Short mmCIF file of C-alpha atoms and ligand atoms in Angstrom, two decimals:
data_model
loop_
_atom_site.label_atom_id
_atom_site.label_comp_id
_atom_site.label_asym_id
_atom_site.label_seq_id
_atom_site.Cartn_x
_atom_site.Cartn_y
_atom_site.Cartn_z
CA MET I 17 -18.79 -21.01 -5.36
CA GLU I 18 -15.15 -22.02 -5.73
CA ARG I 19 -13.34 -21.45 -8.98
CA GLU I 20 -9.96 -22.40 -10.34
CA GLN I 21 -7.01 -20.49 -8.82
CA LEU I 22 -6.30 -17.11 -10.42
CA LYS I 23 -2.88 -17.27 -12.12
CA ASP I 24 -0.73 -15.14 -14.32
CA GLY I 25 1.09 -16.24 -17.46
CA HIS I 26 4.36 -16.60 -15.54
CA GLY I 27 2.99 -19.27 -13.22
CA ARG I 28 2.36 -17.03 -10.23
CA ASP I 29 -0.80 -17.57 -8.16
CA ILE I 30 -2.60 -14.34 -7.30
CA ARG I 31 -3.65 -14.22 -3.66
CA ASP I 32 -3.63 -10.55 -2.73
CA VAL I 33 -5.70 -7.61 -3.94
CA ARG I 34 -5.26 -3.95 -3.01
CA VAL I 35 -8.53 -2.10 -3.38
CA SER I 36 -8.47 1.68 -3.63
CA VAL I 37 -11.69 3.03 -2.17
CA THR I 38 -11.06 6.66 -3.11
CA ASP I 39 -8.56 8.79 -4.99
CA ARG I 40 -9.07 11.70 -2.56
CA CYS I 41 -6.73 12.49 0.26
CA ASN I 42 -6.40 14.88 3.17
CA PHE I 43 -2.56 14.91 2.97
CA ARG I 44 -0.30 16.09 0.19
CA CYS I 45 2.82 13.97 0.65
CA GLN I 46 5.72 15.29 -1.42
CA TYR I 47 6.48 11.89 -2.94
CA CYS I 48 2.86 11.17 -3.88
CA MET I 49 0.64 14.22 -4.56
CA PRO I 50 1.18 17.76 -5.75
CA ALA I 51 0.55 20.54 -3.21
CA GLU I 52 -2.64 21.57 -5.01
CA GLY I 53 -4.04 18.03 -5.06
CA LEU I 54 -5.18 16.23 -8.21
CA PRO I 55 -8.41 16.43 -10.20
CA TRP I 56 -10.64 14.07 -8.21
CA LEU I 57 -12.90 11.50 -9.82
CA ASP I 58 -16.61 12.23 -9.96
CA ARG I 59 -18.33 10.33 -7.20
CA SER I 60 -20.44 8.46 -9.74
CA ASP I 61 -17.24 7.13 -11.31
CA VAL I 62 -16.03 5.58 -8.06
CA LEU I 63 -17.01 1.98 -7.40
CA THR I 64 -19.92 1.54 -5.01
CA PHE I 65 -19.55 -0.71 -1.96
CA GLU I 66 -21.69 -3.32 -3.72
CA GLU I 67 -19.45 -3.26 -6.80
CA ILE I 68 -16.34 -3.65 -4.63
CA GLU I 69 -18.02 -6.48 -2.74
CA ARG I 70 -18.87 -8.20 -6.02
CA LEU I 71 -15.30 -7.97 -7.31
CA VAL I 72 -13.83 -9.18 -4.03
CA THR I 73 -16.30 -12.06 -3.92
CA LEU I 74 -15.29 -13.15 -7.42
CA LEU I 75 -11.58 -12.77 -6.66
CA ALA I 76 -11.94 -14.72 -3.42
CA SER I 77 -13.70 -17.49 -5.33
CA MET I 78 -10.49 -17.69 -7.41
CA GLY I 79 -8.19 -18.03 -4.41
CA VAL I 80 -7.49 -14.38 -3.52
CA GLU I 81 -7.48 -14.46 0.28
CA SER I 82 -5.88 -11.21 1.32
CA VAL I 83 -7.58 -7.84 0.80
CA ARG I 84 -6.07 -4.48 1.64
CA LEU I 85 -8.11 -1.27 1.53
CA THR I 86 -6.17 1.75 0.44
CA GLY I 87 -6.45 4.97 -1.55
CA GLY I 88 -5.99 8.00 -1.68
CA GLU I 89 -6.81 8.10 1.98
CA PRO I 90 -9.31 5.31 2.63
CA LEU I 91 -10.70 6.90 5.77
CA VAL I 92 -12.04 9.88 3.82
CA ARG I 93 -14.45 7.49 2.09
CA LYS I 94 -17.75 7.81 3.90
CA ASP I 95 -18.83 4.78 5.93
CA LEU I 96 -15.67 2.79 5.31
CA PRO I 97 -16.39 0.49 8.29
CA VAL I 98 -19.59 -0.57 6.49
CA LEU I 99 -17.55 -1.69 3.49
CA ALA I 100 -15.05 -3.43 5.77
CA GLY I 101 -17.92 -5.32 7.37
CA MET I 102 -19.21 -6.40 3.96
CA LEU I 103 -15.78 -7.64 2.83
CA ALA I 104 -14.99 -9.40 6.09
CA LYS I 105 -18.00 -11.64 5.41
CA VAL I 106 -16.92 -12.64 1.91
CA PRO I 107 -16.21 -16.38 1.87
CA GLY I 108 -12.50 -17.00 1.34
CA VAL I 109 -11.26 -13.62 2.63
CA LYS I 110 -8.83 -14.54 5.40
CA ASP I 111 -7.05 -11.26 5.89
CA LEU I 112 -8.57 -7.77 5.70
CA ALA I 113 -6.08 -4.95 6.13
CA LEU I 114 -6.03 -1.17 5.83
CA THR I 115 -3.34 1.29 4.80
CA THR I 116 -3.93 4.78 6.15
CA ASN I 117 -2.14 8.02 6.90
CA GLY I 118 -3.66 7.73 10.37
CA TYR I 119 -5.20 11.19 10.47
CA LEU I 120 -8.75 9.91 11.03
CA LEU I 121 -7.81 6.72 12.81
CA GLU I 122 -8.86 7.91 16.24
CA ARG I 123 -12.37 8.51 14.89
CA ASP I 124 -12.64 5.20 13.05
CA ALA I 125 -10.30 2.62 14.59
CA GLU I 126 -12.83 1.03 16.92
CA ALA I 127 -15.50 0.71 14.22
CA LEU I 128 -12.96 -0.69 11.76
CA VAL I 129 -11.73 -3.32 14.18
CA ALA I 130 -15.32 -4.24 15.02
CA SER I 131 -16.14 -4.61 11.35
CA GLY I 132 -13.26 -6.97 10.67
CA ILE I 133 -10.07 -5.07 9.79
CA ASN I 134 -7.39 -7.24 11.32
CA ARG I 135 -4.23 -5.35 10.36
CA PHE I 136 -3.31 -1.70 10.04
CA ASN I 137 -0.47 -0.09 8.14
CA VAL I 138 -0.01 3.49 9.20
CA SER I 139 2.18 5.71 7.06
CA LEU I 140 4.44 7.88 9.17
CA ASP I 141 7.53 9.32 7.57
CA SER I 142 8.94 11.26 10.48
CA LEU I 143 8.87 11.44 14.24
CA GLU I 144 9.78 15.14 14.08
CA ARG I 145 6.97 17.68 13.73
CA ASP I 146 8.83 19.92 11.25
CA ARG I 147 9.93 17.09 9.01
CA PHE I 148 6.48 15.50 9.17
CA TYR I 149 5.04 18.81 7.96
CA GLN I 150 7.67 19.17 5.25
CA LEU I 151 6.90 15.68 3.90
CA THR I 152 3.12 15.55 4.20
CA ARG I 153 2.42 19.29 3.92
CA ARG I 154 0.17 18.83 6.95
CA ASP I 155 1.01 19.73 10.53
CA SER I 156 -0.43 16.54 11.96
CA LEU I 157 2.14 14.52 13.84
CA GLU I 158 -0.71 13.85 16.31
CA VAL I 159 -1.43 10.74 14.22
CA LEU I 160 1.11 9.14 16.54
CA ALA I 161 -1.27 9.36 19.46
CA GLN I 162 -4.11 7.75 17.55
CA PHE I 163 -2.80 4.29 16.89
CA PRO I 164 -5.26 1.62 17.95
CA GLU I 165 -3.75 -0.35 20.81
CA ALA I 166 -4.38 -4.01 20.39
CA HIS I 167 -3.89 -4.70 16.70
CA PRO I 168 -0.92 -5.61 14.60
CA ILE I 169 0.30 -2.30 13.28
CA LYS I 170 3.04 -1.66 10.81
CA VAL I 171 4.43 1.83 10.48
CA ASN I 172 5.57 2.66 6.94
CA ALA I 173 8.10 5.39 6.26
CA VAL I 174 9.11 6.37 2.74
CA ALA I 175 12.90 6.70 2.73
CA LEU I 176 14.23 9.76 0.93
CA LYS I 177 17.90 10.65 0.49
CA GLY I 178 18.86 13.75 2.41
CA VAL I 179 15.74 13.53 4.60
CA THR I 180 15.27 10.14 6.20
CA GLU I 181 18.85 9.60 7.38
CA ALA I 182 18.00 11.65 10.49
CA GLU I 183 15.03 9.37 11.21
CA ILE I 184 16.83 6.03 11.11
CA LEU I 185 17.93 5.78 14.73
CA PRO I 186 14.80 7.44 16.18
CA PHE I 187 12.65 4.97 14.22
CA ALA I 188 14.80 2.06 15.43
CA GLU I 189 14.23 3.16 19.02
CA PHE I 190 10.54 3.66 18.27
CA ALA I 191 10.36 0.07 16.99
CA ARG I 192 12.08 -1.17 20.16
CA GLN I 193 9.74 0.71 22.47
CA HIS I 194 6.42 -0.01 20.74
CA PRO I 195 4.76 -3.14 19.42
CA TYR I 196 4.91 -1.76 15.87
CA GLU I 197 7.05 -3.05 13.05
CA VAL I 198 8.63 -0.01 11.40
CA ARG I 199 9.21 -0.46 7.68
CA PHE I 200 11.30 1.73 5.45
CA ILE I 201 10.00 1.91 1.85
CA GLU I 202 12.25 2.99 -0.97
CA PHE I 203 10.96 6.03 -2.84
CA MET I 204 9.49 4.82 -6.16
CA PRO I 205 8.88 6.73 -9.41
CA LEU I 206 5.17 7.10 -8.71
CA ASP I 207 5.16 10.72 -7.56
CA ALA I 208 2.66 13.08 -9.16
CA ASP I 209 5.33 15.74 -9.58
CA ARG I 210 7.38 13.30 -11.67
CA SER I 211 10.54 14.55 -10.06
CA TRP I 212 11.80 11.12 -8.97
CA SER I 213 15.41 10.33 -9.63
CA SER I 214 17.47 7.39 -8.41
CA GLU I 215 19.66 9.82 -6.42
CA GLN I 216 16.65 10.59 -4.21
CA VAL I 217 16.26 6.95 -3.15
CA LEU I 218 17.66 6.10 0.25
CA LYS I 219 18.30 2.40 -0.26
CA GLY I 220 17.41 -0.21 2.32
CA ALA I 221 21.04 -1.39 2.35
CA GLU I 222 22.18 2.13 3.25
CA ILE I 223 19.75 2.25 6.16
CA ARG I 224 20.85 -1.20 7.35
CA ALA I 225 24.47 -0.06 7.21
CA VAL I 226 23.68 2.84 9.57
CA LEU I 227 21.74 0.54 11.88
CA SER I 228 24.43 -2.14 11.98
CA ALA I 229 26.84 0.34 13.59
CA HIS I 230 24.45 0.56 16.55
CA TYR I 231 22.51 -2.70 16.74
CA ASP I 232 22.76 -6.40 16.05
CA LEU I 233 19.96 -7.21 13.65
CA VAL I 234 18.86 -10.73 12.81
CA GLU I 235 17.04 -11.34 9.53
CA GLU I 236 13.91 -13.49 9.62
CA PRO I 237 13.36 -16.07 6.87
CA ARG I 238 11.47 -14.42 4.03
CA LYS I 239 7.84 -15.48 3.67
CA GLU I 240 6.77 -16.30 0.12
CA SER I 241 5.54 -13.23 -1.80
CA ALA I 242 6.54 -10.90 1.03
CA THR I 243 7.34 -7.32 0.09
CA ALA I 244 9.56 -6.69 3.10
CA ARG I 245 12.78 -8.13 4.46
CA VAL I 246 12.20 -8.27 8.19
CA PHE I 247 14.84 -8.03 10.91
CA THR I 248 14.58 -8.34 14.67
CA PHE I 249 16.95 -6.84 17.18
CA ALA I 250 19.23 -9.50 18.63
CA ASN I 251 17.76 -9.04 22.11
CA GLY I 252 14.31 -9.77 20.65
CA GLU I 253 12.88 -6.31 21.24
CA GLY I 254 11.40 -4.80 18.12
CA ARG I 255 11.12 -5.46 14.41
CA LEU I 256 12.22 -3.49 11.38
CA GLY I 257 11.18 -4.11 7.79
CA PHE I 258 12.71 -2.98 4.51
CA ILE I 259 10.69 -2.69 1.32
CA ASP I 260 13.33 -2.23 -1.34
CA PRO I 261 11.54 -2.42 -4.70
CA VAL I 262 14.08 -0.17 -6.43
CA SER I 263 17.36 -1.68 -5.25
CA GLU I 264 16.22 -5.28 -4.59
CA PRO I 265 13.05 -5.99 -6.63
CA PHE I 266 10.84 -8.80 -5.35
CA CYS I 267 8.75 -9.30 -8.48
CA SER I 268 9.56 -12.97 -9.03
CA ASP I 269 6.92 -14.28 -6.63
CA CYS I 270 4.61 -11.26 -6.65
CA ASP I 271 1.04 -12.37 -5.89
CA ARG I 272 -0.60 -8.94 -5.95
CA ILE I 273 -3.10 -7.12 -8.16
CA ARG I 274 -4.83 -3.78 -7.65
CA ILE I 275 -8.23 -2.27 -8.28
CA THR I 276 -8.33 1.50 -8.65
CA ALA I 277 -11.07 3.64 -7.14
CA GLU I 278 -12.90 3.79 -10.49
CA GLY I 279 -12.69 0.06 -10.95
CA ASN I 280 -9.70 -0.53 -13.20
CA LEU I 281 -7.65 -3.66 -12.68
CA ARG I 282 -3.89 -3.07 -12.51
CA THR I 283 -1.58 -6.04 -12.50
CA CYS I 284 1.50 -4.11 -11.36
CA LEU I 285 2.16 -0.81 -9.57
CA PHE I 286 4.09 0.14 -12.69
CA SER I 287 1.56 -1.07 -15.27
CA ILE I 288 1.15 1.20 -18.25
CA GLY I 289 -2.27 -0.23 -19.14
CA GLU I 290 -5.36 -1.06 -17.06
CA THR I 291 -8.47 -3.16 -17.57
CA GLY I 292 -11.79 -1.47 -16.89
CA LEU I 293 -14.16 -3.53 -14.75
CA ARG I 294 -16.71 -0.87 -13.81
CA GLY I 295 -17.94 -0.42 -17.38
CA PRO I 296 -18.73 -4.10 -17.95
CA MET I 297 -20.27 -4.37 -14.48
CA ARG I 298 -22.58 -1.42 -15.10
CA LEU I 299 -23.50 -2.86 -18.48
CA GLY I 300 -24.71 -5.98 -16.73
CA VAL I 301 -22.13 -8.67 -17.44
CA THR I 302 -22.59 -11.98 -15.68
CA ASP I 303 -20.17 -13.19 -13.02
CA ASP I 304 -18.69 -15.70 -15.46
CA GLU I 305 -18.08 -12.95 -18.02
CA LEU I 306 -16.44 -10.75 -15.38
CA VAL I 307 -14.27 -13.64 -14.24
CA ALA I 308 -13.14 -14.18 -17.84
CA ILE I 309 -12.17 -10.48 -18.17
CA ILE I 310 -10.20 -10.65 -14.91
CA ARG I 311 -8.44 -13.90 -15.82
CA ASP I 312 -7.43 -12.56 -19.21
CA ALA I 313 -5.95 -9.36 -17.71
CA VAL I 314 -4.17 -11.19 -14.91
CA TRP I 315 -2.69 -13.69 -17.33
CA ARG I 316 -0.81 -10.76 -18.89
CA LYS I 317 0.62 -9.56 -15.55
CA GLU I 318 4.07 -8.05 -16.01
CA LEU I 319 6.99 -10.36 -15.27
CA LYS I 320 8.80 -7.57 -13.42
CA HIS I 321 8.94 -3.84 -13.14
CA GLN I 322 11.43 -1.93 -15.27
CA VAL I 323 12.50 0.73 -12.77
CA GLY I 324 16.19 1.41 -13.32
CA ASP I 325 16.17 -0.20 -16.78
CA GLU I 326 16.82 1.79 -19.90
CA GLY I 327 13.53 2.89 -21.46
CA PHE I 328 11.56 2.74 -18.19
CA VAL I 329 8.33 4.70 -18.55
CA GLN I 330 6.79 6.13 -15.39
CA PRO I 331 3.07 5.31 -15.25
CA GLU I 332 0.81 8.26 -15.95
CA ARG I 333 -0.93 7.80 -12.65
CA SER I 334 0.72 8.52 -9.34
CA MET I 335 0.55 6.42 -6.20
CA SER I 336 -2.60 7.98 -4.72
CA ALA I 337 -4.50 7.43 -7.97
CA ILE I 338 -3.29 3.85 -8.30
CA GLY I 339 -3.92 2.76 -4.74
CA GLY I 340 -0.58 2.09 -3.11
N1 SAM Z 726 -3.13 7.43 2.13
C1 SAM Z 726 -2.77 6.18 2.68
C2 SAM Z 726 -1.39 6.22 3.26
O1 SAM Z 726 -0.66 7.16 3.00
O2 SAM Z 726 -1.07 5.27 3.98
C3 SAM Z 726 -2.91 5.02 1.70
C4 SAM Z 726 -2.46 5.27 0.28
S1 SAM Z 726 -0.75 5.63 0.09
C5 SAM Z 726 -0.66 5.90 -1.65
C6 SAM Z 726 -0.02 4.01 0.35
C7 SAM Z 726 1.44 3.97 0.64
O3 SAM Z 726 2.15 4.37 -0.50
C8 SAM Z 726 1.89 4.88 1.78
O4 SAM Z 726 2.61 4.12 2.73
C9 SAM Z 726 2.80 5.87 1.10
O5 SAM Z 726 3.83 6.27 1.94
C10 SAM Z 726 3.30 5.06 -0.08
N2 SAM Z 726 3.80 5.88 -1.19
C11 SAM Z 726 3.19 6.89 -1.82
N3 SAM Z 726 3.95 7.38 -2.81
C12 SAM Z 726 5.08 6.65 -2.81
C13 SAM Z 726 6.27 6.66 -3.62
N4 SAM Z 726 6.43 7.52 -4.62
N5 SAM Z 726 7.23 5.76 -3.33
C14 SAM Z 726 7.08 4.88 -2.32
N6 SAM Z 726 5.98 4.80 -1.54
C15 SAM Z 726 5.00 5.69 -1.78
FE1 SF4 Z 727 -2.31 10.87 0.68
FE2 SF4 Z 727 -1.21 8.53 1.28
FE3 SF4 Z 727 -0.46 9.89 -0.93
FE4 SF4 Z 727 0.21 10.85 1.44
S1 SF4 Z 727 0.86 8.87 0.57
S2 SF4 Z 727 -0.68 12.04 -0.26
S3 SF4 Z 727 -1.49 10.26 2.67
S4 SF4 Z 727 -2.43 9.00 -0.55
#
């Protein structure tokens, strides 16, 4: 059943949903989780596959066509390929992607591709074993060897001042030698340790300045609602992306919403409030009632984030609990 397009109160059509399938994770990245982990949700509080399928079906009926599975670490959720297979069949879903730290990718990649995941984002902050360990608190650079071969893969590296400078040129060479777009993401105030400061952000422009001394980079036209500015090397070999939410916010045509592992709708990474969907679903609301709850929450989507503005309040939840 097709419904009217999902829109916010600022005239933006919503076409993309990030679904967190778990808040648990097997890494402890410095910029995301504390070393000791976080108090995990009870399993009964996490949405079931059928509940996620229902929400995605309703969102797709309102014009949401792109679904990204995330977490926590999505591959620690048991039977994730089964969920992927269910979502790939939802009418209207055109793009089904996964963001992962890659640790379990070797085990699951084939099953995920077979079940309909058509794009992978693998988070990889360093090509150096020691720095990888320092950042993720796991000695697991082997994730590099586990990338599935034939699928579009983006490699995401969080860019931290005083750390990532040493990775810029190695990552540029990596992007030239492999069919992976490497994207640098500015560090955002979504760390569980709440130690973020603007001085720790290595800005995209600073990285591009380093690169421009070594390479000719050509910027591609920006696609509507894209998070990244994408550049190719002038000789055509390799692509680099820059996600610069802190220094160059891209909120004005944001088409994204998020569903947390326990079924709360978030209309912005930096939302202070959330709308519970699991409660109404378990109380037996009809699809039309659920659609009305979603539309009402989305209508109030934030115009922009306030990072860097006076009075900015860091959300209580950190990235792994939100579903980055
Ligand atoms: N565990 C999976 C992973 O790491 O790819 C999926 C969830 S993780 C929260 C999603 C993305 O958010 C990763 O690329 C991670 O690097 C990024 N991330 C986490 N905390 C961040 C922060 N404070 N600032 C910027 N990006 C962050
Ligand atoms: Fe886990 Fe991803 Fe957060 Fe790292 S960034 S701690 S892998 S959820």
